[in-house]
mmCIF file of C-alpha atoms in Angstrom:
data_model
loop_
_atom_site.group_PDB
_atom_site.id
_atom_site.type_symbol
_atom_site.label_atom_id
_atom_site.label_comp_id
_atom_site.label_asym_id
_atom_site.label_seq_id
_atom_site.Cartn_x
_atom_site.Cartn_y
_atom_site.Cartn_z
ATOM 1 C CA MET A 1 279.500 156.089 -68.752
ATOM 2 C CA GLY A 2 276.972 158.891 -68.466
ATOM 3 C CA HIS A 3 273.274 158.694 -69.078
ATOM 4 C CA VAL A 4 270.195 160.625 -70.091
ATOM 5 C CA VAL A 5 266.976 160.269 -68.080
ATOM 6 C CA VAL A 6 263.712 160.725 -69.959
ATOM 7 C CA GLY A 7 260.287 160.792 -68.343
ATOM 8 C CA VAL A 8 257.456 159.212 -70.297
ATOM 9 C CA ASP A 9 253.722 158.844 -69.742
ATOM 10 C CA GLY A 10 252.336 157.796 -73.121
ATOM 11 C CA SER A 11 251.424 161.308 -74.268
ATOM 12 C CA PRO A 12 252.484 162.767 -77.647
ATOM 13 C CA SER A 13 254.875 165.101 -75.809
ATOM 14 C CA ALA A 14 256.449 162.139 -74.020
ATOM 15 C CA ARG A 15 256.884 160.280 -77.317
ATOM 16 C CA ALA A 16 258.624 163.309 -78.793
ATOM 17 C CA ALA A 17 260.817 163.605 -75.677
ATOM 18 C CA LEU A 18 261.724 159.914 -75.826
ATOM 19 C CA GLU A 19 262.698 160.131 -79.502
ATOM 20 C CA TRP A 20 264.763 163.263 -78.868
ATOM 21 C CA ALA A 21 266.469 161.723 -75.819
ATOM 22 C CA ALA A 22 267.241 158.460 -77.638
ATOM 23 C CA ASP A 23 268.761 160.329 -80.578
ATOM 24 C CA HIS A 24 270.792 162.567 -78.264
ATOM 25 C CA ALA A 25 272.016 159.630 -76.154
ATOM 26 C CA HIS A 26 272.988 157.678 -79.279
ATOM 27 C CA HIS A 27 274.993 160.564 -80.766
ATOM 28 C CA ARG A 28 276.732 161.319 -77.462
ATOM 29 C CA GLY A 29 277.459 157.674 -76.583
ATOM 30 C CA LEU A 30 275.304 157.853 -73.442
ATOM 31 C CA ASP A 31 272.963 155.303 -71.906
ATOM 32 C CA LEU A 32 269.246 156.067 -71.933
ATOM 33 C CA HIS A 33 267.170 155.608 -68.772
ATOM 34 C CA VAL A 34 263.439 155.682 -69.482
ATOM 35 C CA LEU A 35 261.299 156.377 -66.399
ATOM 36 C CA ILE A 36 257.549 156.119 -66.149
ATOM 37 C CA VAL A 37 255.907 157.112 -62.877
ATOM 38 C CA TYR A 38 252.640 155.541 -61.823
ATOM 39 C CA ARG A 39 250.455 156.407 -58.896
ATOM 40 C CA ALA A 40 250.228 153.766 -56.211
ATOM 41 C CA SER A 41 246.933 153.423 -54.424
ATOM 42 C CA ASP A 42 246.367 155.807 -51.621
ATOM 43 C CA GLU A 43 242.696 156.109 -52.317
ATOM 44 C CA PRO A 44 240.073 155.540 -49.650
ATOM 45 C CA ASN A 45 238.924 151.991 -49.112
ATOM 46 C CA PRO A 46 236.444 151.052 -51.887
ATOM 47 C CA HIS A 47 235.117 148.196 -49.737
ATOM 48 C CA VAL A 48 232.593 149.997 -47.608
ATOM 49 C CA ALA A 49 230.854 148.261 -44.764
ATOM 50 C CA LYS A 50 227.800 146.267 -45.746
ATOM 51 C CA ASP A 51 224.547 147.045 -43.989
ATOM 52 C CA GLY A 52 224.331 145.266 -40.675
ATOM 53 C CA GLU A 53 228.072 144.496 -40.395
ATOM 54 C CA THR A 54 229.649 145.761 -37.203
ATOM 55 C CA GLY A 55 232.282 144.781 -34.708
ATOM 56 C CA ALA A 56 236.015 144.106 -34.660
ATOM 57 C CA SER A 57 235.895 141.074 -36.953
ATOM 58 C CA HIS A 58 234.185 143.143 -39.611
ATOM 59 C CA LEU A 59 236.836 145.865 -39.277
ATOM 60 C CA GLY A 60 239.566 143.233 -39.632
ATOM 61 C CA ASP A 61 237.870 141.803 -42.717
ATOM 62 C CA GLN A 62 237.410 145.267 -44.154
ATOM 63 C CA ALA A 63 241.085 146.115 -43.571
ATOM 64 C CA ARG A 64 242.156 142.861 -45.262
ATOM 65 C CA ARG A 65 239.907 143.560 -48.238
ATOM 66 C CA ALA A 66 241.302 147.069 -48.486
ATOM 67 C CA ALA A 67 244.883 145.770 -48.362
ATOM 68 C CA ASP A 68 244.067 143.156 -51.018
ATOM 69 C CA TRP A 69 242.460 145.810 -53.217
ATOM 70 C CA ARG A 70 245.469 148.124 -52.861
ATOM 71 C CA THR A 71 247.894 145.307 -53.672
ATOM 72 C CA GLU A 72 245.912 144.349 -56.764
ATOM 73 C CA HIS A 73 245.513 147.984 -57.835
ATOM 74 C CA ASP A 74 249.249 148.623 -57.452
ATOM 75 C CA ARG A 75 250.130 145.468 -59.395
ATOM 76 C CA TYR A 76 247.801 146.512 -62.206
ATOM 77 C CA ALA A 77 249.100 150.123 -62.244
ATOM 78 C CA ARG A 78 252.723 148.954 -62.341
ATOM 79 C CA THR A 79 252.040 146.448 -65.130
ATOM 80 C CA GLU A 80 250.166 149.079 -67.130
ATOM 81 C CA ALA A 81 253.040 151.551 -66.694
ATOM 82 C CA GLU A 82 255.667 148.969 -67.669
ATOM 83 C CA GLN A 83 253.704 148.007 -70.785
ATOM 84 C CA ARG A 84 253.233 151.634 -71.804
ATOM 85 C CA ALA A 85 256.960 152.377 -71.436
ATOM 86 C CA THR A 86 257.987 149.178 -73.239
ATOM 87 C CA THR A 87 255.645 149.921 -76.129
ATOM 88 C CA MET A 88 257.068 153.413 -76.463
ATOM 89 C CA VAL A 89 260.670 152.149 -76.417
ATOM 90 C CA GLU A 90 259.918 149.404 -78.958
ATOM 91 C CA ALA A 91 258.475 152.016 -81.333
ATOM 92 C CA LEU A 92 261.637 154.146 -81.308
ATOM 93 C CA PRO A 93 263.174 154.752 -84.711
ATOM 94 C CA GLY A 94 266.873 153.864 -84.951
ATOM 95 C CA PRO A 95 269.695 154.288 -84.478
ATOM 96 C CA LEU A 96 269.418 153.789 -80.737
ATOM 97 C CA PRO A 97 271.727 154.088 -77.753
ATOM 98 C CA GLU A 98 273.645 150.931 -76.924
ATOM 99 C CA THR A 99 271.961 150.654 -73.509
ATOM 100 C CA ILE A 100 268.333 151.506 -72.801
ATOM 101 C CA LEU A 101 267.012 150.861 -69.291
ATOM 102 C CA THR A 102 263.296 151.128 -68.621
ATOM 103 C CA ARG A 103 262.014 151.400 -65.089
ATOM 104 C CA THR A 104 258.973 152.421 -63.143
ATOM 105 C CA ALA A 105 258.566 154.461 -59.987
ATOM 106 C CA THR A 106 255.620 155.206 -57.784
ATOM 107 C CA GLY A 107 254.691 158.592 -56.516
ATOM 108 C CA ARG A 108 252.038 161.194 -56.225
ATOM 109 C CA ARG A 109 254.325 163.686 -57.970
ATOM 110 C CA PRO A 110 256.153 162.522 -61.077
ATOM 111 C CA SER A 111 258.453 165.543 -60.817
ATOM 112 C CA GLU A 112 259.862 164.242 -57.511
ATOM 113 C CA ALA A 113 260.593 160.800 -58.979
ATOM 114 C CA LEU A 114 262.255 162.384 -62.030
ATOM 115 C CA ILE A 115 264.372 164.678 -59.864
ATOM 116 C CA GLU A 116 265.555 161.690 -57.839
ATOM 117 C CA ALA A 117 266.280 159.633 -60.973
ATOM 118 C CA ALA A 118 268.257 162.489 -62.534
ATOM 119 C CA ARG A 119 270.519 163.201 -59.539
ATOM 120 C CA ASP A 120 273.535 161.648 -61.299
ATOM 121 C CA ALA A 121 272.354 162.085 -64.908
ATOM 122 C CA ASP A 122 274.026 164.142 -67.600
ATOM 123 C CA LEU A 123 270.667 165.345 -68.880
ATOM 124 C CA LEU A 124 266.968 165.138 -68.030
ATOM 125 C CA VAL A 125 264.414 165.186 -70.857
ATOM 126 C CA VAL A 126 260.628 165.535 -70.601
ATOM 127 C CA GLY A 127 257.771 166.504 -72.854
ATOM 128 C CA SER A 128 256.190 169.918 -72.620
ATOM 129 C CA ARG A 129 252.796 168.550 -71.571
ATOM 130 C CA GLY A 130 251.750 165.155 -70.319
ATOM 131 C CA ARG A 131 248.566 163.173 -70.030
ATOM 132 C CA GLY A 132 247.092 165.488 -67.399
ATOM 133 C CA GLY A 133 247.775 168.778 -69.170
ATOM 134 C CA PHE A 134 245.175 171.398 -69.929
ATOM 135 C CA VAL A 135 244.841 172.337 -73.586
ATOM 136 C CA GLY A 136 246.543 175.652 -74.227
ATOM 137 C CA LEU A 137 249.194 175.391 -71.539
ATOM 138 C CA VAL A 138 252.718 175.888 -72.818
ATOM 139 C CA LEU A 139 254.217 173.769 -70.009
ATOM 140 C CA GLY A 140 252.621 171.054 -67.953
ATOM 141 C CA SER A 141 252.962 170.980 -64.179
ATOM 142 C CA VAL A 142 255.747 168.360 -64.260
ATOM 143 C CA SER A 143 257.889 170.198 -66.804
ATOM 144 C CA GLN A 144 257.302 173.449 -64.963
ATOM 145 C CA GLN A 145 258.386 171.903 -61.625
ATOM 146 C CA LEU A 146 261.458 170.429 -63.270
ATOM 147 C CA SER A 147 262.380 173.764 -64.833
ATOM 148 C CA HIS A 148 262.838 175.062 -61.290
ATOM 149 C CA HIS A 149 264.245 171.999 -59.507
ATOM 150 C CA ALA A 150 266.057 169.721 -61.981
ATOM 151 C CA PRO A 151 269.418 168.547 -60.587
ATOM 152 C CA CYS A 152 271.044 168.566 -64.042
ATOM 153 C CA PRO A 153 270.517 170.264 -67.412
ATOM 154 C CA LEU A 154 266.910 169.918 -68.592
ATOM 155 C CA VAL A 155 265.453 169.706 -72.103
ATOM 156 C CA ILE A 156 261.705 170.179 -72.537
ATOM 157 C CA VAL A 157 260.515 168.825 -75.889
ATOM 158 C CA ARG A 158 257.387 169.959 -77.692
ATOM 159 C CA PRO A 159 255.513 167.313 -79.707
ATOM 160 C CA ASP A 160 255.491 169.379 -82.936
#
């Protein structure tokens, strides 16, 4: 059976895209794959050296603290993303597709994760602007990237 991939991020455009994709998948007898991309930590170490700390043992401690911080940050970001996607799916008006799969992906560029997820999809659906969009833009950076590189037909949904 075929499927529709929809990218969500919690924005009004993403909610509109999710509703459109769910309705389309239901009427076409397709599964719905909901993807939310979160950014894993690649930030600099927030645990800076304390005054007076030097030497290899300090560097080892600092590296362990950094690894612990990244692990905790990633766990929190993933949980937050999963909750956001689940909340959006639970709020969908019916009727719904028979199968709805919700998953998360990490990445600096949501467009890359969506392209990968849509490689074998019948359709890719996204909102016109996401959480990072500038007011006044017709397309956000993700939808614009996808308009050039989507591996399947693409629908870009406006929130109006």
